[in-house]
CSV table of N, CA and C in Angstrom, one decimal:
chain,number,residue,atom,x,y,z
I,1,VAL,N,5.2,14.4,-9.0
I,1,VAL,CA,5.0,13.4,-8.0
I,1,VAL,C,5.4,12.0,-8.5
I,2,GLN,N,6.2,11.3,-7.7
I,2,GLN,CA,6.6,10.0,-8.1
I,2,GLN,C,6.3,9.0,-6.9
I,3,LEU,N,5.9,7.9,-7.2
I,3,LEU,CA,5.6,6.8,-6.3
I,3,LEU,C,6.3,5.5,-6.8
I,4,ALA,N,7.2,5.0,-6.0
I,4,ALA,CA,8.0,3.8,-6.5
I,4,ALA,C,7.8,2.7,-5.5
I,5,GLU,N,7.0,1.7,-5.9
I,5,GLU,CA,6.7,0.6,-5.1
I,5,GLU,C,7.7,-0.5,-5.3
I,6,SER,N,8.0,-1.3,-4.3
I,6,SER,CA,9.0,-2.4,-4.4
I,6,SER,C,8.7,-3.4,-3.3
I,7,GLY,N,9.4,-4.6,-3.5
I,7,GLY,CA,9.3,-5.6,-2.4
I,7,GLY,C,8.4,-6.8,-2.7
I,8,GLY,N,7.7,-6.7,-3.9
I,8,GLY,CA,6.9,-7.8,-4.2
I,8,GLY,C,7.7,-9.1,-4.7
I,9,GLY,N,6.9,-10.1,-5.0
I,9,GLY,CA,7.6,-11.4,-5.4
I,9,GLY,C,6.7,-12.5,-5.3
I,10,LEU,N,7.3,-13.7,-5.5
I,10,LEU,CA,6.5,-15.0,-5.4
I,10,LEU,C,6.7,-15.6,-4.0
I,11,VAL,N,5.6,-15.9,-3.4
I,11,VAL,CA,5.7,-16.4,-2.0
I,11,VAL,C,4.7,-17.5,-1.9
I,12,GLN,N,5.0,-18.5,-1.1
I,12,GLN,CA,4.1,-19.6,-0.8
I,12,GLN,C,3.0,-19.2,0.1
I,13,PRO,N,1.8,-19.8,0.1
I,13,PRO,CA,0.8,-19.5,1.0
I,13,PRO,C,1.3,-19.6,2.5
I,14,GLY,N,0.9,-18.6,3.3
I,14,GLY,CA,1.4,-18.6,4.7
I,14,GLY,C,2.7,-17.8,4.8
I,15,GLY,N,3.3,-17.4,3.7
I,15,GLY,CA,4.5,-16.6,3.8
I,15,GLY,C,4.3,-15.2,4.0
I,16,SER,N,5.4,-14.4,4.0
I,16,SER,CA,5.4,-13.0,4.3
I,16,SER,C,6.2,-12.2,3.3
I,17,LEU,N,5.8,-11.0,3.1
I,17,LEU,CA,6.5,-10.0,2.3
I,17,LEU,C,6.3,-8.6,2.9
I,18,ARG,N,7.3,-7.8,2.7
I,18,ARG,CA,7.3,-6.4,3.1
I,18,ARG,C,7.4,-5.5,1.9
I,19,LEU,N,6.4,-4.8,1.6
I,19,LEU,CA,6.4,-3.8,0.5
I,19,LEU,C,6.8,-2.4,1.0
I,20,SER,N,7.5,-1.7,0.1
I,20,SER,CA,7.9,-0.3,0.4
I,20,SER,C,7.4,0.6,-0.8
I,21,CYS,N,7.2,1.8,-0.4
I,21,CYS,CA,6.8,2.8,-1.4
I,21,CYS,C,7.5,4.1,-1.1
I,22,ALA,N,8.4,4.4,-2.0
I,22,ALA,CA,9.2,5.7,-1.8
I,22,ALA,C,8.5,6.8,-2.6
I,23,ALA,N,8.2,7.9,-1.9
I,23,ALA,CA,7.4,9.0,-2.5
I,23,ALA,C,8.3,10.2,-2.6
I,24,SER,N,8.0,11.0,-3.7
I,24,SER,CA,8.7,12.2,-3.9
I,24,SER,C,7.8,13.2,-4.7
I,25,GLY,N,8.1,14.5,-4.6
I,25,GLY,CA,7.4,15.5,-5.4
I,25,GLY,C,6.2,16.1,-4.7
I,26,PHE,N,6.0,15.7,-3.4
I,26,PHE,CA,4.9,16.3,-2.6
I,26,PHE,C,5.3,16.2,-1.2
I,27,THR,N,4.6,17.0,-0.3
I,27,THR,CA,5.0,17.0,1.1
I,27,THR,C,4.4,15.8,1.8
I,28,PHE,N,5.2,14.7,1.8
I,28,PHE,CA,4.7,13.4,2.2
I,28,PHE,C,4.0,13.4,3.6
I,29,SER,N,4.6,14.2,4.5
I,29,SER,CA,4.1,14.2,5.9
I,29,SER,C,2.7,14.8,6.1
I,30,ARG,N,2.2,15.5,5.0
I,30,ARG,CA,0.9,16.1,5.1
I,30,ARG,C,-0.2,15.2,4.5
I,31,TYR,N,0.2,14.1,4.0
I,31,TYR,CA,-0.8,13.2,3.3
I,31,TYR,C,-1.0,11.9,4.1
I,32,ASP,N,-2.3,11.5,4.2
I,32,ASP,CA,-2.6,10.2,4.5
I,32,ASP,C,-2.1,9.3,3.4
I,33,MET,N,-1.5,8.1,3.7
I,33,MET,CA,-1.0,7.2,2.7
I,33,MET,C,-1.7,5.9,2.7
I,34,SER,N,-1.9,5.4,1.5
I,34,SER,CA,-2.7,4.1,1.4
I,34,SER,C,-2.0,3.1,0.5
I,35,TRP,N,-2.2,1.9,0.7
I,35,TRP,CA,-1.9,0.8,-0.2
I,35,TRP,C,-3.2,0.3,-0.9
I,36,TYR,N,-3.1,0.1,-2.2
I,36,TYR,CA,-4.1,-0.4,-3.0
I,36,TYR,C,-3.6,-1.7,-3.7
I,37,ARG,N,-4.5,-2.5,-4.2
I,37,ARG,CA,-4.1,-3.6,-5.0
I,37,ARG,C,-5.2,-3.9,-6.1
I,38,GLN,N,-4.7,-4.5,-7.2
I,38,GLN,CA,-5.5,-4.8,-8.3
I,38,GLN,C,-5.2,-6.2,-8.8
I,39,ALA,N,-6.1,-7.0,-8.7
I,39,ALA,CA,-6.0,-8.4,-9.2
I,39,ALA,C,-6.5,-8.4,-10.7
I,40,PRO,N,-6.0,-9.4,-11.4
I,40,PRO,CA,-6.4,-9.5,-12.8
I,40,PRO,C,-7.9,-9.6,-13.0
I,41,GLY,N,-8.4,-8.7,-13.9
I,41,GLY,CA,-9.9,-8.7,-14.1
I,41,GLY,C,-10.7,-8.0,-13.1
I,42,LYS,N,-10.1,-7.4,-12.1
I,42,LYS,CA,-10.8,-6.8,-11.0
I,42,LYS,C,-10.5,-5.3,-10.9
I,43,ASP,N,-11.3,-4.6,-10.2
I,43,ASP,CA,-11.0,-3.1,-9.9
I,43,ASP,C,-10.0,-3.0,-8.9
I,44,ARG,N,-9.3,-1.8,-8.9
I,44,ARG,CA,-8.4,-1.5,-7.8
I,44,ARG,C,-9.1,-1.4,-6.5
I,45,GLU,N,-8.5,-2.0,-5.5
I,45,GLU,CA,-9.1,-2.1,-4.2
I,45,GLU,C,-8.2,-1.4,-3.1
I,46,LEU,N,-8.9,-0.6,-2.3
I,46,LEU,CA,-8.1,0.0,-1.1
I,46,LEU,C,-7.9,-1.0,-0.1
I,47,VAL,N,-6.6,-1.2,0.3
I,47,VAL,CA,-6.2,-2.3,1.2
I,47,VAL,C,-6.0,-1.7,2.6
I,48,ALA,N,-5.2,-0.6,2.7
I,48,ALA,CA,-4.8,-0.1,4.0
I,48,ALA,C,-4.5,1.4,3.9
I,49,THR,N,-4.8,2.1,5.0
I,49,THR,CA,-4.5,3.5,5.1
I,49,THR,C,-3.9,3.9,6.4
I,50,ILE,N,-2.9,4.8,6.4
I,50,ILE,CA,-2.3,5.3,7.6
I,50,ILE,C,-2.4,6.8,7.6
I,51,THR,N,-2.8,7.4,8.7
I,51,THR,CA,-2.9,8.9,8.7
I,51,THR,C,-1.5,9.5,8.7
I,52,ARG,N,-1.5,10.8,8.4
I,52,ARG,CA,-0.2,11.5,8.2
I,52,ARG,C,0.7,11.4,9.4
I,53,SER,N,0.2,11.4,10.6
I,53,SER,CA,1.0,11.3,11.8
I,53,SER,C,1.1,9.9,12.3
I,54,SER,N,0.6,8.9,11.6
I,54,SER,CA,0.6,7.5,12.0
I,54,SER,C,-0.3,7.3,13.2
I,55,GLY,N,-1.2,8.2,13.4
I,55,GLY,CA,-2.1,8.1,14.6
I,55,GLY,C,-3.2,7.1,14.4
I,56,SER,N,-3.5,6.7,13.2
I,56,SER,CA,-4.6,5.8,12.9
I,56,SER,C,-4.3,5.0,11.6
I,57,THR,N,-4.8,3.8,11.7
I,57,THR,CA,-4.7,2.9,10.5
I,57,THR,C,-6.1,2.3,10.3
I,58,ASN,N,-6.3,1.9,9.0
I,58,ASN,CA,-7.5,1.2,8.6
I,58,ASN,C,-7.2,0.2,7.6
I,59,TYR,N,-7.9,-0.9,7.6
I,59,TYR,CA,-7.7,-2.0,6.7
I,59,TYR,C,-9.0,-2.6,6.2
I,60,VAL,N,-8.9,-3.1,5.0
I,60,VAL,CA,-10.1,-3.8,4.4
I,60,VAL,C,-10.2,-5.1,5.2
I,61,ASP,N,-11.4,-5.6,5.4
I,61,ASP,CA,-11.7,-6.7,6.3
I,61,ASP,C,-10.8,-7.9,5.9
I,62,SER,N,-10.6,-8.1,4.7
I,62,SER,CA,-9.9,-9.3,4.2
I,62,SER,C,-8.5,-9.4,4.6
I,63,VAL,N,-7.9,-8.3,5.1
I,63,VAL,CA,-6.5,-8.4,5.5
I,63,VAL,C,-6.3,-8.0,6.9
I,64,LYS,N,-7.3,-7.7,7.6
I,64,LYS,CA,-7.2,-7.4,9.1
I,64,LYS,C,-6.5,-8.5,9.8
I,65,GLY,N,-5.6,-8.1,10.7
I,65,GLY,CA,-4.9,-9.1,11.5
I,65,GLY,C,-3.7,-9.8,10.7
I,66,ARG,N,-3.6,-9.5,9.4
I,66,ARG,CA,-2.5,-10.1,8.7
I,66,ARG,C,-1.5,-9.1,8.1
I,67,PHE,N,-2.1,-7.9,7.7
I,67,PHE,CA,-1.3,-6.9,7.1
I,67,PHE,C,-1.1,-5.7,8.1
I,68,THR,N,0.0,-5.1,8.0
I,68,THR,CA,0.3,-3.9,8.9
I,68,THR,C,0.9,-2.8,8.0
I,69,ILE,N,0.3,-1.6,8.0
I,69,ILE,CA,0.8,-0.5,7.3
I,69,ILE,C,1.6,0.4,8.3
I,70,SER,N,2.7,1.0,7.8
I,70,SER,CA,3.5,1.9,8.6
I,70,SER,C,4.1,2.9,7.7
I,71,ARG,N,4.7,3.9,8.3
I,71,ARG,CA,5.3,5.0,7.5
I,71,ARG,C,6.5,5.6,8.2
I,72,ASP,N,7.4,6.1,7.5
I,72,ASP,CA,8.6,6.8,8.0
I,72,ASP,C,8.6,8.2,7.3
I,73,ASN,N,8.1,9.2,8.0
I,73,ASN,CA,8.0,10.5,7.3
I,73,ASN,C,9.4,11.1,7.0
I,74,GLY,N,10.4,10.7,7.8
I,74,GLY,CA,11.8,11.1,7.5
I,74,GLY,C,12.3,10.6,6.2
I,75,LYS,N,11.8,9.4,5.8
I,75,LYS,CA,12.3,8.8,4.6
I,75,LYS,C,11.3,8.9,3.5
I,76,ASN,N,10.2,9.6,3.7
I,76,ASN,CA,9.1,9.7,2.7
I,76,ASN,C,8.7,8.3,2.2
I,77,THR,N,8.6,7.3,3.1
I,77,THR,CA,8.3,6.0,2.7
I,77,THR,C,7.2,5.4,3.5
I,78,VAL,N,6.3,4.6,2.8
I,78,VAL,CA,5.3,3.9,3.5
I,78,VAL,C,5.5,2.4,3.2
I,79,TYR,N,5.2,1.6,4.2
I,79,TYR,CA,5.4,0.1,4.1
I,79,TYR,C,4.1,-0.6,4.3
I,80,LEU,N,4.2,-1.9,3.8
I,80,LEU,CA,3.1,-2.8,4.1
I,80,LEU,C,3.7,-4.1,4.4
I,81,GLN,N,3.6,-4.5,5.6
I,81,GLN,CA,4.0,-5.8,6.1
I,81,GLN,C,2.9,-6.8,5.9
I,82,MET,N,3.1,-7.8,5.1
I,82,MET,CA,2.0,-8.8,4.8
I,82,MET,C,2.4,-10.2,5.3
I,83,ASN,N,1.7,-10.7,6.2
I,83,ASN,CA,1.9,-12.0,6.8
I,83,ASN,C,0.8,-12.9,6.5
I,84,SER,N,1.0,-14.2,6.7
I,84,SER,CA,0.0,-15.2,6.4
I,84,SER,C,-0.7,-15.0,5.1
I,85,LEU,N,0.1,-14.9,4.1
I,85,LEU,CA,-0.4,-14.6,2.7
I,85,LEU,C,-1.3,-15.7,2.2
I,86,LYS,N,-2.3,-15.3,1.4
I,86,LYS,CA,-3.2,-16.3,0.8
I,86,LYS,C,-3.2,-16.1,-0.7
I,87,ALA,N,-3.6,-17.1,-1.4
I,87,ALA,CA,-3.7,-17.0,-2.9
I,87,ALA,C,-4.5,-15.7,-3.3
I,88,GLU,N,-5.5,-15.4,-2.6
I,88,GLU,CA,-6.4,-14.3,-3.0
I,88,GLU,C,-5.7,-12.9,-2.7
I,89,ASP,N,-4.5,-12.9,-2.1
I,89,ASP,CA,-3.8,-11.7,-2.0
I,89,ASP,C,-3.0,-11.4,-3.3
I,90,THR,N,-3.0,-12.3,-4.2
I,90,THR,CA,-2.2,-12.1,-5.4
I,90,THR,C,-2.8,-10.9,-6.2
I,91,ALA,N,-1.9,-10.0,-6.5
I,91,ALA,CA,-2.3,-8.7,-7.2
I,91,ALA,C,-1.1,-7.8,-7.4
I,92,VAL,N,-1.3,-6.8,-8.1
I,92,VAL,CA,-0.3,-5.7,-8.2
I,92,VAL,C,-0.7,-4.7,-7.1
I,93,TYR,N,0.3,-4.4,-6.3
I,93,TYR,CA,0.1,-3.5,-5.2
I,93,TYR,C,0.7,-2.1,-5.5
I,94,TYR,N,-0.1,-1.1,-5.2
I,94,TYR,CA,0.2,0.3,-5.5
I,94,TYR,C,0.1,1.1,-4.2
I,95,CYS,N,0.8,2.3,-4.1
I,95,CYS,CA,0.5,3.2,-3.0
I,95,CYS,C,0.1,4.5,-3.6
I,96,ASN,N,-0.5,5.4,-2.8
I,96,ASN,CA,-0.9,6.7,-3.1
I,96,ASN,C,-1.2,7.5,-1.9
I,97,GLY,N,-1.1,8.8,-2.0
I,97,GLY,CA,-1.5,9.7,-0.9
I,97,GLY,C,-2.8,10.3,-1.1
I,98,ARG,N,-3.4,10.8,0.0
I,98,ARG,CA,-4.6,11.6,-0.1
I,98,ARG,C,-4.7,12.7,0.9
I,99,ARG,N,-5.1,13.8,0.5
I,99,ARG,CA,-5.2,15.0,1.4
I,99,ARG,C,-6.5,15.7,1.0
I,100,PHE,N,-7.3,15.9,2.0
I,100,PHE,CA,-8.6,16.5,1.8
I,100,PHE,C,-9.4,15.9,0.7
I,101,GLY,N,-9.3,14.6,0.6
I,101,GLY,CA,-10.0,13.8,-0.4
I,101,GLY,C,-9.4,13.8,-1.8
I,102,VAL,N,-8.3,14.4,-2.0
I,102,VAL,CA,-7.6,14.5,-3.3
I,102,VAL,C,-6.4,13.7,-3.3
I,103,LEU,N,-6.2,12.8,-4.3
I,103,LEU,CA,-5.1,12.0,-4.4
I,103,LEU,C,-3.8,12.8,-4.7
I,104,ALA,N,-2.7,12.3,-4.2
I,104,ALA,CA,-1.4,13.0,-4.5
I,104,ALA,C,-1.1,13.0,-5.9
I,105,THR,N,-1.5,12.0,-6.6
I,105,THR,CA,-1.3,11.9,-8.1
I,105,THR,C,-2.3,11.0,-8.7
I,106,THR,N,-2.7,11.2,-9.9
I,106,THR,CA,-3.6,10.3,-10.7
I,106,THR,C,-2.7,9.5,-11.6
I,107,SER,N,-1.4,9.7,-11.6
I,107,SER,CA,-0.5,8.9,-12.4
I,107,SER,C,0.1,7.9,-11.5
I,108,TRP,N,-0.5,6.8,-11.4
I,108,TRP,CA,-0.1,5.7,-10.5
I,108,TRP,C,1.3,5.2,-10.9
I,109,GLY,N,2.0,4.7,-9.9
I,109,GLY,CA,3.3,4.1,-10.2
I,109,GLY,C,3.1,2.7,-10.9
I,110,GLN,N,4.2,2.1,-11.1
I,110,GLN,CA,4.2,0.8,-11.8
I,110,GLN,C,3.6,-0.3,-10.9
I,111,GLY,N,3.7,-0.1,-9.6
I,111,GLY,CA,3.2,-1.1,-8.7
I,111,GLY,C,4.2,-2.2,-8.5
I,112,THR,N,4.0,-3.1,-7.6
I,112,THR,CA,4.8,-4.3,-7.4
I,112,THR,C,3.9,-5.5,-7.3
I,113,GLN,N,4.4,-6.5,-8.1
I,113,GLN,CA,3.6,-7.7,-8.2
I,113,GLN,C,3.8,-8.6,-7.0
I,114,VAL,N,2.7,-9.1,-6.4
I,114,VAL,CA,2.7,-10.1,-5.3
I,114,VAL,C,2.0,-11.3,-5.9
I,115,THR,N,2.6,-12.4,-5.9
I,115,THR,CA,2.0,-13.7,-6.3
I,115,THR,C,2.2,-14.7,-5.2
I,116,VAL,N,1.0,-15.2,-4.7
I,116,VAL,CA,1.0,-16.2,-3.7
I,116,VAL,C,0.6,-17.5,-4.3
I,117,SER,N,1.5,-18.4,-4.3
I,117,SER,CA,1.2,-19.7,-5.0
I,117,SER,C,2.2,-20.7,-4.5
I,118,SER,N,1.7,-22.0,-4.4
I,118,SER,CA,2.6,-23.1,-4.0
I,118,SER,C,3.2,-23.7,-5.3
């Protein structure tokens, strides 16, 4: 299983970024997919989840109305559109899949750094 996150960078408060996660080594379309983030000195946090058929999405309260998760099962890719970014969104962002409560992999990818700063 491989998860390759990309799209991070340095952005000013109020700006936008679109993250991508290319997955391989498992049947992507059978897994709910999620984005997580980990800020320095903090635990990894679940940010957003999309069900395997894109029928349902869920977000942590702090990003509701600003972030949108989507997926393309034909490309084995999950996205995170982040708008109205705030300094507190600064973190390394990771993706992973889950099926019947089991992660697609416990070997997390390298993640992609998002830094929100003026």
